[in-house]
């Protein structure tokens, strides 16, 4: 995934910090996708693969980060 790395790049210029932040964002995106897939399966009886949902979570985090950092500058 390049979205977590691109999101981390918006917040720091230091490579070690960026790598740690990207790993955290990737773990958050994957966990969010898994939980969202489980929730959709349990509540709405919809079978959705968790992979695309993890990408949607990562894209949402990137979009929110872009909006926040744009207003902060």
PDB file of C-alpha atoms in Angstrom:
ATOM      1  CA  UNK A   1       0.000   0.000   0.000  1.00  0.00           C
ATOM      2  CA  UNK A   2       1.270   3.431  -0.860  1.00  0.00           C
ATOM      3  CA  UNK A   3      -1.541   5.356   0.812  1.00  0.00           C
ATOM      4  CA  UNK A   4      -0.159   5.042   4.357  1.00  0.00           C
ATOM      5  CA  UNK A   5       3.268   6.203   3.158  1.00  0.00           C
ATOM      6  CA  UNK A   6       1.745   9.139   1.280  1.00  0.00           C
ATOM      7  CA  UNK A   7      -0.307  10.062   4.332  1.00  0.00           C
ATOM      8  CA  UNK A   8       2.716   9.863   6.623  1.00  0.00           C
ATOM      9  CA  UNK A   9       4.673  12.068   4.202  1.00  0.00           C
ATOM     10  CA  UNK A  10       2.173  14.867   4.809  1.00  0.00           C
ATOM     11  CA  UNK A  11       2.981  14.928   8.537  1.00  0.00           C
ATOM     12  CA  UNK A  12       6.760  14.546   8.776  1.00  0.00           C
ATOM     13  CA  UNK A  13       9.952  14.961   6.775  1.00  0.00           C
ATOM     14  CA  UNK A  14      12.101  12.565   8.838  1.00  0.00           C
ATOM     15  CA  UNK A  15      12.354   9.089   7.306  1.00  0.00           C
ATOM     16  CA  UNK A  16      12.342   6.994  10.525  1.00  0.00           C
ATOM     17  CA  UNK A  17       9.305   8.872  11.832  1.00  0.00           C
ATOM     18  CA  UNK A  18       7.604   8.570   8.472  1.00  0.00           C
ATOM     19  CA  UNK A  19       8.198   4.816   8.353  1.00  0.00           C
ATOM     20  CA  UNK A  20       6.824   4.281  11.869  1.00  0.00           C
ATOM     21  CA  UNK A  21       3.797   6.469  11.144  1.00  0.00           C
ATOM     22  CA  UNK A  22       3.144   4.621   7.859  1.00  0.00           C
ATOM     23  CA  UNK A  23       3.264   1.242   9.618  1.00  0.00           C
ATOM     24  CA  UNK A  24       0.764   2.495  12.195  1.00  0.00           C
ATOM     25  CA  UNK A  25      -1.531   3.844   9.496  1.00  0.00           C
ATOM     26  CA  UNK A  26      -1.331   0.573   7.558  1.00  0.00           C
ATOM     27  CA  UNK A  27      -2.178  -1.444  10.673  1.00  0.00           C
ATOM     28  CA  UNK A  28      -5.085   0.895  11.416  1.00  0.00           C
ATOM     29  CA  UNK A  29      -6.379   0.609   7.839  1.00  0.00           C
ATOM     30  CA  UNK A  30      -6.171  -3.176   7.803  1.00  0.00           C
ATOM     31  CA  UNK A  31      -7.806  -3.501  11.211  1.00  0.00           C
ATOM     32  CA  UNK A  32     -10.521  -1.051  10.176  1.00  0.00           C
ATOM     33  CA  UNK A  33     -11.181  -2.999   6.978  1.00  0.00           C
ATOM     34  CA  UNK A  34     -11.425  -6.284   8.864  1.00  0.00           C
ATOM     35  CA  UNK A  35     -13.764  -4.833  11.494  1.00  0.00           C
ATOM     36  CA  UNK A  36     -15.914  -3.138   8.864  1.00  0.00           C
ATOM     37  CA  UNK A  37     -16.214  -6.385   6.877  1.00  0.00           C
ATOM     38  CA  UNK A  38     -17.144  -8.270  10.035  1.00  0.00           C
ATOM     39  CA  UNK A  39     -19.710  -5.620  11.003  1.00  0.00           C
ATOM     40  CA  UNK A  40     -21.320  -5.671   7.542  1.00  0.00           C
ATOM     41  CA  UNK A  41     -21.428  -9.455   7.617  1.00  0.00           C
ATOM     42  CA  UNK A  42     -22.954  -9.612  11.094  1.00  0.00           C
ATOM     43  CA  UNK A  43     -25.491  -6.802  10.835  1.00  0.00           C
ATOM     44  CA  UNK A  44     -26.509  -6.637   7.185  1.00  0.00           C
ATOM     45  CA  UNK A  45     -25.680 -10.216   6.115  1.00  0.00           C
ATOM     46  CA  UNK A  46     -23.522  -8.808   3.327  1.00  0.00           C
ATOM     47  CA  UNK A  47     -20.360 -10.692   2.455  1.00  0.00           C
ATOM     48  CA  UNK A  48     -17.740  -8.104   1.562  1.00  0.00           C
ATOM     49  CA  UNK A  49     -14.044  -8.967   1.259  1.00  0.00           C
ATOM     50  CA  UNK A  50     -11.961  -7.041   3.802  1.00  0.00           C
ATOM     51  CA  UNK A  51      -9.181  -6.101   1.347  1.00  0.00           C
ATOM     52  CA  UNK A  52     -11.124  -3.457  -0.589  1.00  0.00           C
ATOM     53  CA  UNK A  53     -12.542  -2.114   2.657  1.00  0.00           C
ATOM     54  CA  UNK A  54      -9.003  -1.706   4.032  1.00  0.00           C
ATOM     55  CA  UNK A  55      -8.150   0.332   0.925  1.00  0.00           C
ATOM     56  CA  UNK A  56     -11.251   2.474   1.459  1.00  0.00           C
ATOM     57  CA  UNK A  57     -10.243   3.094   5.074  1.00  0.00           C
ATOM     58  CA  UNK A  58      -6.715   4.045   3.972  1.00  0.00           C
ATOM     59  CA  UNK A  59      -8.090   6.351   1.269  1.00  0.00           C
ATOM     60  CA  UNK A  60     -10.416   7.990   3.790  1.00  0.00           C
ATOM     61  CA  UNK A  61      -7.543   8.553   6.213  1.00  0.00           C
ATOM     62  CA  UNK A  62      -5.483  10.062   3.385  1.00  0.00           C
ATOM     63  CA  UNK A  63      -8.329  12.365   2.324  1.00  0.00           C
ATOM     64  CA  UNK A  64      -8.924  13.564   5.878  1.00  0.00           C
ATOM     65  CA  UNK A  65      -5.198  14.053   6.383  1.00  0.00           C
ATOM     66  CA  UNK A  66      -4.992  16.060   3.158  1.00  0.00           C
ATOM     67  CA  UNK A  67      -7.814  18.318   4.277  1.00  0.00           C
ATOM     68  CA  UNK A  68      -6.337  18.832   7.747  1.00  0.00           C
ATOM     69  CA  UNK A  69      -2.809  19.543   6.559  1.00  0.00           C
ATOM     70  CA  UNK A  70      -4.068  21.863   3.816  1.00  0.00           C
ATOM     71  CA  UNK A  71      -5.894  24.000   6.376  1.00  0.00           C
ATOM     72  CA  UNK A  72      -2.924  23.951   8.754  1.00  0.00           C
ATOM     73  CA  UNK A  73      -0.588  25.535   6.218  1.00  0.00           C
TER      74      UNK A  73
END
